[in-house]
Tab-separated table of C-alpha atoms in Angstrom:
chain	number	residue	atom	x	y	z
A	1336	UNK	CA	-103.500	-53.950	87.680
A	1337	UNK	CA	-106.555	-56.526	88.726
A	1338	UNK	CA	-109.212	-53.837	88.029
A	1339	UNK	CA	-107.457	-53.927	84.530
A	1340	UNK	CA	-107.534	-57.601	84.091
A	1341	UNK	CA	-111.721	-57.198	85.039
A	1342	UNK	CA	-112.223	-55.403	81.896
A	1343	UNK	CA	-111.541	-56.066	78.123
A	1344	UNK	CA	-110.727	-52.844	77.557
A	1345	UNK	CA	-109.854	-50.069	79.887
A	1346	UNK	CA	-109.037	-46.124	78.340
A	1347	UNK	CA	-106.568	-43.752	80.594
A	1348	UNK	CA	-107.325	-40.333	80.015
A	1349	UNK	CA	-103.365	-38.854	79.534
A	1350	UNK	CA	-103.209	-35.292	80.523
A	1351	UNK	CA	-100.744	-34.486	77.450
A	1352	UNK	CA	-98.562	-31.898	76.249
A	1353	UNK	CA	-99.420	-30.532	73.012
A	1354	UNK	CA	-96.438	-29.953	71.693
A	1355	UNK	CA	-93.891	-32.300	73.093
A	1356	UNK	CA	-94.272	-35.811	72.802
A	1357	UNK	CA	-94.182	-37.503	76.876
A	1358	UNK	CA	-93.891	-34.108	78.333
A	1359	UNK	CA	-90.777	-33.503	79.900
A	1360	UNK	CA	-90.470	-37.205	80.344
A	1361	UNK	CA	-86.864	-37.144	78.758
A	1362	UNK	CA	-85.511	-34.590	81.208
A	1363	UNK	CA	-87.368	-36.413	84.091
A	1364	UNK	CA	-89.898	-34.458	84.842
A	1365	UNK	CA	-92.539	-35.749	87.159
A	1366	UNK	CA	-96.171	-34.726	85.686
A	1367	UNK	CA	-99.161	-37.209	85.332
A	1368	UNK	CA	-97.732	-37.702	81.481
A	1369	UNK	CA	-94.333	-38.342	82.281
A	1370	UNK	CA	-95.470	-40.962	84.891
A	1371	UNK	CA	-97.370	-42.752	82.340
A	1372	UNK	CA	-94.560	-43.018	79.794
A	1373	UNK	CA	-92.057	-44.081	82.582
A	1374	UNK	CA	-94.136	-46.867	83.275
A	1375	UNK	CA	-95.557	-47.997	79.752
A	1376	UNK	CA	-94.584	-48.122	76.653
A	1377	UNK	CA	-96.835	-44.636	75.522
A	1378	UNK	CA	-93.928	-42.697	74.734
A	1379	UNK	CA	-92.784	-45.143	71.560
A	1380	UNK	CA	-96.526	-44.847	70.467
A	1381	UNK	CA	-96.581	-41.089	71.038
A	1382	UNK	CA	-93.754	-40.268	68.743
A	1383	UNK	CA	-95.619	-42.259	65.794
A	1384	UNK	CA	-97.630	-39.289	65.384
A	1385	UNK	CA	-95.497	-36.474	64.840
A	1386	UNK	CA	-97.986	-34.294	62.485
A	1387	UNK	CA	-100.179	-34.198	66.261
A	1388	UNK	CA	-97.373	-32.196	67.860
A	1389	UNK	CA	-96.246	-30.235	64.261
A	1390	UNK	CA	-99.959	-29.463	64.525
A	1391	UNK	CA	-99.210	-27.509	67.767
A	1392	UNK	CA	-96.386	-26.008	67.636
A	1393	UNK	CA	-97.241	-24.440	64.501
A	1394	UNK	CA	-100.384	-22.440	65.768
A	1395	UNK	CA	-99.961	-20.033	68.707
A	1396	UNK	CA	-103.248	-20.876	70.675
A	1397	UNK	CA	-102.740	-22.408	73.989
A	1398	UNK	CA	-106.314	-23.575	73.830
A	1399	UNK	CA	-105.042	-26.508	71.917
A	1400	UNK	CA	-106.849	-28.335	69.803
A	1401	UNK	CA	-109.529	-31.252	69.389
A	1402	UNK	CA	-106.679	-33.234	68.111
A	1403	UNK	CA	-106.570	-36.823	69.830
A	1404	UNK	CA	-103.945	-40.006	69.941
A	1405	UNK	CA	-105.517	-42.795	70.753
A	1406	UNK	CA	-102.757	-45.827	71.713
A	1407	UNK	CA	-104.786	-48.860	72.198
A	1408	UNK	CA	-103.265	-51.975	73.752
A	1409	UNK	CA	-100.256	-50.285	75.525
A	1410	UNK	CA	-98.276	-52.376	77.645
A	1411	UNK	CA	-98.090	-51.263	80.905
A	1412	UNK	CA	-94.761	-52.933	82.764
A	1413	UNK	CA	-93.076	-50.684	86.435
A	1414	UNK	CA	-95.284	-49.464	89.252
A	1415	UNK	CA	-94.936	-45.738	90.368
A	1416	UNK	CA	-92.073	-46.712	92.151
A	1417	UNK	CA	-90.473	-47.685	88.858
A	1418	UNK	CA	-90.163	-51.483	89.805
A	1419	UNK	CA	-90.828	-53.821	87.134
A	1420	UNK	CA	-94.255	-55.565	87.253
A	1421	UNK	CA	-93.744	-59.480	87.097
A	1422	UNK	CA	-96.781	-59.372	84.485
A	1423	UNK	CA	-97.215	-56.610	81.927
A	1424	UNK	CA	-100.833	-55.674	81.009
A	1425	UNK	CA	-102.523	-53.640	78.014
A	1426	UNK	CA	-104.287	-50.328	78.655
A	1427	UNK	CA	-105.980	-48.290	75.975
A	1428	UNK	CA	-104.369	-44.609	76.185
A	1429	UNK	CA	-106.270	-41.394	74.995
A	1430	UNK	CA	-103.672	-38.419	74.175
A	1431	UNK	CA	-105.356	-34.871	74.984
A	1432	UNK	CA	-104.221	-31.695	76.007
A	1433	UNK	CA	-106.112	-29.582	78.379
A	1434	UNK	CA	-106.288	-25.358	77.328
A	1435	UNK	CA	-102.995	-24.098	79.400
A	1436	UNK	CA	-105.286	-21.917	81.257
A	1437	UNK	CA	-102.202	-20.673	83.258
A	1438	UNK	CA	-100.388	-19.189	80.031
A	1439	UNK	CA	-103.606	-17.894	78.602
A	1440	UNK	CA	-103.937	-15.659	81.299
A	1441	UNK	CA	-100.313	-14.201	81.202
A	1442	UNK	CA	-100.020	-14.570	77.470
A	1443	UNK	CA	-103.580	-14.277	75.479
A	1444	UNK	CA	-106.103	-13.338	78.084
A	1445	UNK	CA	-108.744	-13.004	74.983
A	1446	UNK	CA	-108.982	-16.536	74.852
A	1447	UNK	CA	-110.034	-17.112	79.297
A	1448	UNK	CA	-113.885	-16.726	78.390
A	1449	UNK	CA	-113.214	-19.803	76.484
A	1450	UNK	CA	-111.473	-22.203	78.385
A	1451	UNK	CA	-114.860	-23.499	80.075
A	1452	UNK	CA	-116.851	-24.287	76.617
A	1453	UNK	CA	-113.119	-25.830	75.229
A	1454	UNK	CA	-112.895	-27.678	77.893
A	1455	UNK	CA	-116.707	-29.240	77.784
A	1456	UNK	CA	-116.383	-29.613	74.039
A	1457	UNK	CA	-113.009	-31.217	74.182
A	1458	UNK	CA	-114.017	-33.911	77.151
A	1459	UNK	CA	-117.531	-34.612	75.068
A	1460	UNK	CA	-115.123	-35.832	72.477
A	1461	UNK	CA	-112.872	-38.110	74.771
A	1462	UNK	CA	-115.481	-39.465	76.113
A	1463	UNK	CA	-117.126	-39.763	72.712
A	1464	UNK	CA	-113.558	-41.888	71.439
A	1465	UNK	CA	-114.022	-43.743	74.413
A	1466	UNK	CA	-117.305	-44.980	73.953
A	1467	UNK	CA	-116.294	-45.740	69.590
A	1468	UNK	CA	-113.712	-47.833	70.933
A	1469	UNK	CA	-115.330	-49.821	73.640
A	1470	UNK	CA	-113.976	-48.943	76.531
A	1471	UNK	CA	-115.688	-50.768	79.583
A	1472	UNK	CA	-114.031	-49.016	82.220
A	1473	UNK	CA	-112.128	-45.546	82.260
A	1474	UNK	CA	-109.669	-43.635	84.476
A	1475	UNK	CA	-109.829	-40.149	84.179
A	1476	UNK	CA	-108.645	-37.056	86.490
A	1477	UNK	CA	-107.376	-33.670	87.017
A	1478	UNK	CA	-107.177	-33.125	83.627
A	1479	UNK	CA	-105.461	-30.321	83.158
A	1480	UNK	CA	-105.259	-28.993	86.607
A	1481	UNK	CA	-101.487	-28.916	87.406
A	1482	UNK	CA	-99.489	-26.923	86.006
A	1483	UNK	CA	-101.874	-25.783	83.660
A	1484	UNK	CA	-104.047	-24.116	85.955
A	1485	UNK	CA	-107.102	-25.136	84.804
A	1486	UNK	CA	-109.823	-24.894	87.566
A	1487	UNK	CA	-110.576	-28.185	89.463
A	1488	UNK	CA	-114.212	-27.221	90.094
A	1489	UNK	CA	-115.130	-26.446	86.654
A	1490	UNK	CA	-113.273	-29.684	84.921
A	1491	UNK	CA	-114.746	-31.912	87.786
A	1492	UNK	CA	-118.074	-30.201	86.861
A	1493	UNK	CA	-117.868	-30.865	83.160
A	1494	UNK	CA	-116.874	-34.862	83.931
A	1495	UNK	CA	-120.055	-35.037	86.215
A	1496	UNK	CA	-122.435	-33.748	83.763
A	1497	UNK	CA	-121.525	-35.321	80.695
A	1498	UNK	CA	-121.291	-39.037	82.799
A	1499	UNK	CA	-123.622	-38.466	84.891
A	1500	UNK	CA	-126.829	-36.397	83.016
A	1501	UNK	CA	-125.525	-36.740	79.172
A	1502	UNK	CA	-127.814	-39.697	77.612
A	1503	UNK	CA	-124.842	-40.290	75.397
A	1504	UNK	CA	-122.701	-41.099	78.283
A	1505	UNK	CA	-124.583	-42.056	81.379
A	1506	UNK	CA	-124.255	-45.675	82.015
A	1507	UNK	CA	-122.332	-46.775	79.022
A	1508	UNK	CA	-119.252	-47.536	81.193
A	1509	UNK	CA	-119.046	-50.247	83.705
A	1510	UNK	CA	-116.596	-48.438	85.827
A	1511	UNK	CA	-115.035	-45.209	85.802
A	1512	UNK	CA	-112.008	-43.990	88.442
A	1513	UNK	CA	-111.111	-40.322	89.039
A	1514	UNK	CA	-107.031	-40.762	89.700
A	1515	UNK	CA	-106.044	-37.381	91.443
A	1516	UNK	CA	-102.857	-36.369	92.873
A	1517	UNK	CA	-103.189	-33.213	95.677
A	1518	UNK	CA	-100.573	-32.618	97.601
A	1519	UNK	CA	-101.494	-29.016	98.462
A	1520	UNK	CA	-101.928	-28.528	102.138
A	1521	UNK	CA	-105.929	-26.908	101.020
A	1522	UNK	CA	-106.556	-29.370	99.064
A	1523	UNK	CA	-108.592	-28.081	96.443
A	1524	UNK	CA	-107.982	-29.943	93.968
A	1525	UNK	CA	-109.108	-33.398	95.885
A	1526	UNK	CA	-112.240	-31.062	97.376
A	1527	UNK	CA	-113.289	-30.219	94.302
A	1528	UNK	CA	-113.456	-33.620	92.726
A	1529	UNK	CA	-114.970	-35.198	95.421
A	1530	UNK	CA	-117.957	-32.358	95.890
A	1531	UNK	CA	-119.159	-32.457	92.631
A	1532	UNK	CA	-118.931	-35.760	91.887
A	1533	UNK	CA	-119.736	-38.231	94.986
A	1534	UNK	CA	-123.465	-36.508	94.909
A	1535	UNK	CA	-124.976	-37.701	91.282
A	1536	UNK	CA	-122.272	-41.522	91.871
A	1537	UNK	CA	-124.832	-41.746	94.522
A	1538	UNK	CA	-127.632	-40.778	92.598
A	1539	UNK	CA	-127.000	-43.389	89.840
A	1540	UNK	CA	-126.487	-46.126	92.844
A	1541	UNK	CA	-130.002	-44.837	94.012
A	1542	UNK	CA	-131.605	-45.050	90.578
A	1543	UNK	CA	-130.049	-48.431	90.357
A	1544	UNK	CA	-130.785	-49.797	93.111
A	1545	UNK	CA	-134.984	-48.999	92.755
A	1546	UNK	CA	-134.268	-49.972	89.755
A	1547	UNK	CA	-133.440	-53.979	90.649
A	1548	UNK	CA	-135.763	-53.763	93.313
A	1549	UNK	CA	-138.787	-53.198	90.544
A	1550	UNK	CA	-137.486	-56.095	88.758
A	1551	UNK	CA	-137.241	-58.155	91.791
């Protein structure tokens, strides 16, 4: 909440379903989307777009699509815990599945070699929204890494070079937080994330840094 109120906009990544509007969030499922819409009002602006989840459930790929809800000015008002915040505050949410890597394998294998160049193309263009709408700060994640399956190495891969190396990207957000849940006892997930993208974080803080010291 006061990182939120530091920035005049601020975009939240949601890990969506594709073809169900909040996820299981009516039968109380706990995923990263059903948190959200438990604890903002996403869900009402989710079902305003009903051709993005006809869309979907019409075609059989579980790649998904490029499609993209953007909910700008959401009011966020509980905590996790589901207590009411004393002052609600307005986030900016970005609606965008992940490939279901897990049912691709099990159901249309064809499609794996994909997943990695879907997955670039698809976070390019969230990042690209992001940027159109000025977002100064972002929180993004595990996209797709639950129970889709997705592989934490390659997603956390894909965030670090298009933020980190991408001229369209690098720099052009003030702050940007990496929200991820692991509760495996490996923890891979958390590993993977933090690997690939602590390294070039530090490398921008380096470049910076000479950076104000040439000025100085």
């Amino acid at each position: 909440m006061a990182r939120s109120k530091q920035y005049r906009k601020v975009g939240v990544l949601n890990f969506a379903s594709a073809r169900n509007p909040g996820g299981g969030f009516l039968n109380g499922a706990l995923a990263q989307e059903e948190s959200l819409a438990r604890s903002s009002a996403l869900y009402k602006s989710l079902i305003q777009c009903p051709q993005y989840y006809d869309f979907h459930r019409s075609h059989r790929s579980l790649l998904y699509s490029n499609r993209t809800i953007y909910s700008p000015g959401c009011p966020v008002f509980k905590r996790d815990d589901g207590t009411l915040i004393e002052e609600p505050y307005a986030i900016d949410f970005i609606t965008s599945p992940a490939p279901n890597a897990g049912a691709i394998a099990r159901n249309q294998p064809q499609d794996l070699e994909k997943i990695s160049e879907v997955l670039y193309d698809r976070a390019s263009k969230i990042l690209s929204l992001a940027v159109f709408q000025g977002c100064e700060a972002l929180v993004l994640g595990a996209w797709g890494c639950g129970v889709f399956k997705n592989d934490p190495s390659i997603v956390s891969k894909i965030f670090a070079n298009l933020l980190f190396s991408d001229r369209l990207f690098k720099g052009r957000f003030q702050q940007i937080l990496f929200s991820v849940l692991d509760s495996t006892k490996k923890e891979n997930t958390i590993s993977a994330f933090n690997d690939n993208l602590r390294s070039p974080f530090r490398e921008i803080q380096k470049e910076e840094a000479i950076h104000s010291d040439r000025e100085l």
